[in-house]
Tab-separated table of C-alpha atoms in Angstrom:
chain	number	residue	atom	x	y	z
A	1	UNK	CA	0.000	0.000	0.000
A	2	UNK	CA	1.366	3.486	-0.779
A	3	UNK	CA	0.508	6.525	0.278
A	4	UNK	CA	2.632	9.140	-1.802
A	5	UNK	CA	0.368	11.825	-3.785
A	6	UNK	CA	1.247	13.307	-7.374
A	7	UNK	CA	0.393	16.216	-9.120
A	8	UNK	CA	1.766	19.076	-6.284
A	9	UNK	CA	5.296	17.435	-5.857
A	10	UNK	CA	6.716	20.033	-8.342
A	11	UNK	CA	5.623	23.357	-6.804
A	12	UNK	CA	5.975	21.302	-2.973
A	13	UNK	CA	9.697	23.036	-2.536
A	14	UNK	CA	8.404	27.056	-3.327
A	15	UNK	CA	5.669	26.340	-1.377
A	16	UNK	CA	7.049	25.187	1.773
A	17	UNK	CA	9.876	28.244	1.187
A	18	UNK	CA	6.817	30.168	1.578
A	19	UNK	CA	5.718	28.282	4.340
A	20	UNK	CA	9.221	28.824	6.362
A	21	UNK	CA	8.613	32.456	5.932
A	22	UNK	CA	5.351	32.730	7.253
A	23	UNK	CA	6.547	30.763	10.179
A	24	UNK	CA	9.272	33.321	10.413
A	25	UNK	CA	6.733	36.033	10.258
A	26	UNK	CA	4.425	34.674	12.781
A	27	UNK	CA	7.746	34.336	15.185
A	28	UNK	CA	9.122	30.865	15.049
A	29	UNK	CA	12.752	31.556	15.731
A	30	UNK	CA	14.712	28.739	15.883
A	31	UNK	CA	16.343	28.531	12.680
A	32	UNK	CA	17.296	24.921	13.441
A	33	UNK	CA	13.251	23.701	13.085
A	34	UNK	CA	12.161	26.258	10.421
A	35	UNK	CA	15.316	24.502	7.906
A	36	UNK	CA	13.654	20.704	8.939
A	37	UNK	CA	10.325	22.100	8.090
A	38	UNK	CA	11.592	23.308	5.024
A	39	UNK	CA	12.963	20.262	3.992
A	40	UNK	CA	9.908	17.638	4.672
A	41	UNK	CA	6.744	17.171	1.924
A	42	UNK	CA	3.927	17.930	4.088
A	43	UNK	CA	1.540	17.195	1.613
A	44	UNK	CA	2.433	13.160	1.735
A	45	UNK	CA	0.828	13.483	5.498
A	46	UNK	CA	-2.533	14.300	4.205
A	47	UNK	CA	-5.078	12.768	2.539
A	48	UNK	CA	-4.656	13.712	-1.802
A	49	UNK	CA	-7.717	15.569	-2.050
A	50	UNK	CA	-6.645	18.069	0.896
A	51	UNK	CA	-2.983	17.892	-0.396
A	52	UNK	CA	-3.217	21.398	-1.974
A	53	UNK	CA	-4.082	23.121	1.470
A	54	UNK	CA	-0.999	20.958	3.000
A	55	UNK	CA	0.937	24.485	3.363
A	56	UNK	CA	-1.874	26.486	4.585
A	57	UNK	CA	-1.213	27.326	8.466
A	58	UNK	CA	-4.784	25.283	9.886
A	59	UNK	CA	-5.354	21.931	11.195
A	60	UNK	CA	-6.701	19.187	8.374
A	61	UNK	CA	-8.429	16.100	9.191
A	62	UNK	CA	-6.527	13.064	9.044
A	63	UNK	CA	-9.310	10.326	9.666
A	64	UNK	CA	-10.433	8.568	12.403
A	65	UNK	CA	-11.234	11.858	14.344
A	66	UNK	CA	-7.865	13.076	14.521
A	67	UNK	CA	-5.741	15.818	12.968
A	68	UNK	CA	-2.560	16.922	11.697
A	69	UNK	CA	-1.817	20.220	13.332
A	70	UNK	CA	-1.149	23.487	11.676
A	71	UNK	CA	2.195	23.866	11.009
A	72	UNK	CA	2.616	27.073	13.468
A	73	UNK	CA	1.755	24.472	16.006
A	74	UNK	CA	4.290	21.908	14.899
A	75	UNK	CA	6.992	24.400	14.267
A	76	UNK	CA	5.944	26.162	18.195
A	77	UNK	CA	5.940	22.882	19.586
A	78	UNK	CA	9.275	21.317	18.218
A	79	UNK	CA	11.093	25.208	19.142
A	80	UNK	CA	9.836	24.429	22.931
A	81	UNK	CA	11.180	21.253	22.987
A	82	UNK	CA	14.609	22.207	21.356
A	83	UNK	CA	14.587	25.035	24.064
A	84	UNK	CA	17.744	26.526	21.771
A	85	UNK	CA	19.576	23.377	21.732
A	86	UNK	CA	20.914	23.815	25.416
A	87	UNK	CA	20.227	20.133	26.337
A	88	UNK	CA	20.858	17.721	23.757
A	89	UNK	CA	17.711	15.502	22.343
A	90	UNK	CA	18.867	11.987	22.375
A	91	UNK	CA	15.804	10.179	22.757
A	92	UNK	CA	12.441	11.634	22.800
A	93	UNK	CA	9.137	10.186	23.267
A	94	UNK	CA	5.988	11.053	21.091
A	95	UNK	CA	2.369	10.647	22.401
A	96	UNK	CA	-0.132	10.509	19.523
A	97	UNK	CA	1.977	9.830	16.384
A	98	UNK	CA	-0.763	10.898	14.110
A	99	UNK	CA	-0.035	11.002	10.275
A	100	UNK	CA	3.902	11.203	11.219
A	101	UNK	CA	4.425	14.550	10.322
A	102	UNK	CA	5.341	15.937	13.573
A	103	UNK	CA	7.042	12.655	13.274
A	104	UNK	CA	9.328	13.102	10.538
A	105	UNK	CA	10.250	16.584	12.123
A	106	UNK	CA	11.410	15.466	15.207
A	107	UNK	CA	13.164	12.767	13.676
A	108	UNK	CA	15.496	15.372	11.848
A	109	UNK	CA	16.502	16.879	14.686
A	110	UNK	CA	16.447	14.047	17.386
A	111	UNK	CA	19.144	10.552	17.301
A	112	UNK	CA	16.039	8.503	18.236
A	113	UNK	CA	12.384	9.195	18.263
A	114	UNK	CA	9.876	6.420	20.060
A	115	UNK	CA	6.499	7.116	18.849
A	116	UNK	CA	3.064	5.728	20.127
A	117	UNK	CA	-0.491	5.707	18.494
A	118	UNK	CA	-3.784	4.086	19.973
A	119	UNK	CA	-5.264	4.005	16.933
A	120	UNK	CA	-3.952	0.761	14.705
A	121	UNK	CA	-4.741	1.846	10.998
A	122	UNK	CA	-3.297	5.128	11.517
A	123	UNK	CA	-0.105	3.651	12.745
A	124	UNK	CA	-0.118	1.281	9.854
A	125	UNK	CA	-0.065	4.239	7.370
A	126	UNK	CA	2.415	5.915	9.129
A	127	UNK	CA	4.989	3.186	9.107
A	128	UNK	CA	4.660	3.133	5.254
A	129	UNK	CA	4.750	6.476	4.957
A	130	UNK	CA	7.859	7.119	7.156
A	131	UNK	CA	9.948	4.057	5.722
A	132	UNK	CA	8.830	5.516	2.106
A	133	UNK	CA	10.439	8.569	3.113
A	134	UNK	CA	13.550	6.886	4.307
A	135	UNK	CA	12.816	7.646	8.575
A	136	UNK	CA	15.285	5.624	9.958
A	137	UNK	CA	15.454	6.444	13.350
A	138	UNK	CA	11.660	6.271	14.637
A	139	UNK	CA	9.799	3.120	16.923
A	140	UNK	CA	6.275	3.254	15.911
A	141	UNK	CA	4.417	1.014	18.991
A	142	UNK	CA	0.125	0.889	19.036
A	143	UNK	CA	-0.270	1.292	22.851
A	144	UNK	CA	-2.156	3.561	25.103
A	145	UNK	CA	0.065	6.670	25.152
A	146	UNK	CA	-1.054	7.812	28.676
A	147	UNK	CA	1.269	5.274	29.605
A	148	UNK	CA	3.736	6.369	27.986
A	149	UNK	CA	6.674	3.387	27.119
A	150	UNK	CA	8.684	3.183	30.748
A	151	UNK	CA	10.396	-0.091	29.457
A	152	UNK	CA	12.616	2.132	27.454
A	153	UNK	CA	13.281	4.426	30.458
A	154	UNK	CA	14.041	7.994	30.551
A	155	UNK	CA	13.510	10.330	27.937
A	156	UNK	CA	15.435	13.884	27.639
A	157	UNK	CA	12.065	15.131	26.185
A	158	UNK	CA	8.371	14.288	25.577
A	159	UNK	CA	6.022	15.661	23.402
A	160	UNK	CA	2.324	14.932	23.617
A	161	UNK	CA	0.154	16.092	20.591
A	162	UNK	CA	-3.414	15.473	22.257
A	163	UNK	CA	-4.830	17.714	25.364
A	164	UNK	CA	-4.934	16.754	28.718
A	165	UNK	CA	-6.250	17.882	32.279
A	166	UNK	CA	-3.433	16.845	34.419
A	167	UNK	CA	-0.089	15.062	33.450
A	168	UNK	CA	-0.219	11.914	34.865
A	169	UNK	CA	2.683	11.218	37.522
A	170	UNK	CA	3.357	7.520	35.205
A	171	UNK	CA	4.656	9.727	32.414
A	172	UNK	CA	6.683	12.768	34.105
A	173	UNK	CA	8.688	9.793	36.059
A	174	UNK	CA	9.612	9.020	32.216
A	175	UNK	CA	10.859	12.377	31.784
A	176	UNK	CA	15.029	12.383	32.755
A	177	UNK	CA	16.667	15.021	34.763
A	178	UNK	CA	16.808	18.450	32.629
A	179	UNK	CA	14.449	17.106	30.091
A	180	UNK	CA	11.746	19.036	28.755
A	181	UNK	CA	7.881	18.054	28.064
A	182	UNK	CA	5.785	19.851	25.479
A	183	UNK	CA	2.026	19.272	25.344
A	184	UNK	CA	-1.524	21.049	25.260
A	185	UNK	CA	-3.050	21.346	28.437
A	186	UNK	CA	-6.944	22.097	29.411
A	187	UNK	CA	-10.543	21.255	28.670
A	188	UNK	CA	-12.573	24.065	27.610
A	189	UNK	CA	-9.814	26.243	26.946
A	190	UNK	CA	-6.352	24.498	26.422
A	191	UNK	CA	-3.193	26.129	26.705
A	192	UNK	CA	0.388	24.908	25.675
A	193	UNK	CA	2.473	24.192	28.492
A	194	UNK	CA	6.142	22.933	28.983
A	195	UNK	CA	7.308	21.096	31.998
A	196	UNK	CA	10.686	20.808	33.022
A	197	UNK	CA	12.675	18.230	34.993
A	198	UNK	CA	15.019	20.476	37.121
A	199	UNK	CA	17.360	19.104	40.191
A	200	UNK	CA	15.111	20.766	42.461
A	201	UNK	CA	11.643	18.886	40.672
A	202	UNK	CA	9.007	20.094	38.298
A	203	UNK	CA	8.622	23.367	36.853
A	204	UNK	CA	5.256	23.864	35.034
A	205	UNK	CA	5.243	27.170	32.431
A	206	UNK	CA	1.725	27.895	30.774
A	207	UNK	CA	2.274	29.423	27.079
A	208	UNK	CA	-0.149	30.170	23.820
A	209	UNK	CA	-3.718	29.365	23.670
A	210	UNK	CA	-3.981	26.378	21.501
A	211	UNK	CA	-6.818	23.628	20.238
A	212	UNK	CA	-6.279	19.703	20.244
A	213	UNK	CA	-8.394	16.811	20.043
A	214	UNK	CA	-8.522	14.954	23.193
A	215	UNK	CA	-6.172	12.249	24.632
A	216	UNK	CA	-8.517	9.447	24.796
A	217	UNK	CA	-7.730	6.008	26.525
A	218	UNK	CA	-7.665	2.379	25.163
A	219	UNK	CA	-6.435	1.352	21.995
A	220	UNK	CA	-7.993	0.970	18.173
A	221	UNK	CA	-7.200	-2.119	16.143
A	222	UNK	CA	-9.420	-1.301	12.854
């Protein structure tokens, strides 16, 4: 099964050029994540008849209820967890793997990236898609993400792209010692937060007002 699109492939590398500027505009700074972003097709991540409005900055439907984020939120979210490069990013877990394209970004800029989806055909996509864009250096596991994957152990950062109350204690104990989690926080309103894993404990900061879909528990085989 493949899941590359024709027709826009041309034009993609203008268009995401354009896309890096707007970014720019709208103050994404780190120069680091804007060149990645530059550099992956987003319109392989979505479905070919919403591939022309791949660049646009909104959320798109990716199926099964979920989304792939704007790409302000993507490029926001992977700039927190960079946090200028001061710590490196060995290994960093993903919560809600989605189409892959936050994926693919992190991938760029991490050595290894452990990714987890609840929802099985999603995650079946996504493996194609990744592997067709030679993504070495992702672990795709369907499993509740709320649990995070504490067989692996520690991760120097976490990034959860689904909202949530509360962080639950199970996954900042997966979070190493000046590691950094990113993730949408709230109900009604939902904010996006970082946490981070100082000697002295947790340090919660509350950021831009933002709009996921929910984490939701359980897994989805088909």
């Amino acid at each position: 099964m493949s899941v590359r699109h024709s027709g826009i492939g041309m034009t993609s590398l203008r268009t995401r050029v354009r896309m890096v500027e707007r970014l720019r505009e709208q103050g994404i700074k780190d120069e680091v994540v804007l060149a990645v972003m530059g550099s992956i097709p987003r319109h392989l991540f979505v479905e070919e008849a919403l591939a022309s409005r791949a660049y646009e900055d909104v959320a798109l439907p990716i199926n099964y209820g979920q989304t792939i984020s704007s790409p302000w939120t993507v490029g926001r979210m992977t700039e927190l967890l960079r946090n200028g490069g001061i710590n490196p990013l060995r290994k960093v877990l993903e919560i809600g793997t989605g189409c892959g394209y936050q994926t693919a970004v992190l991938a760029k800029i991490v050595n290894e990236v452990y990714s987890v989806e609840r929802i099985g055909p999603l995650l079946t996509r996504t493996r194609i898609r990744l592997r067709e864009l030679g993504v070495r250096n992702v672990h795709l596991k369907h499993a509740d993400g709320i649990q995070g994957l504490p067989e692996i152990g520690s991760f120097d950062g976490i990034m959860m792209t689904a909202v949530i109350p509360e962080i639950p204690e199970t996954l900042l104990a997966q979070l190493a010692v000046n590691g950094r989690m990113v993730f949408p926080k709230g109900s009604k309103k939902q904010y996006l937060c970082v946490i981070d894993h100082t000697l002295e404990g947790f340090v919660e900061t509350v950021l831009d007002e933002v709009m996921f879909v929910p984490m939701l528990p359980g897994i989805i085989n088909r």
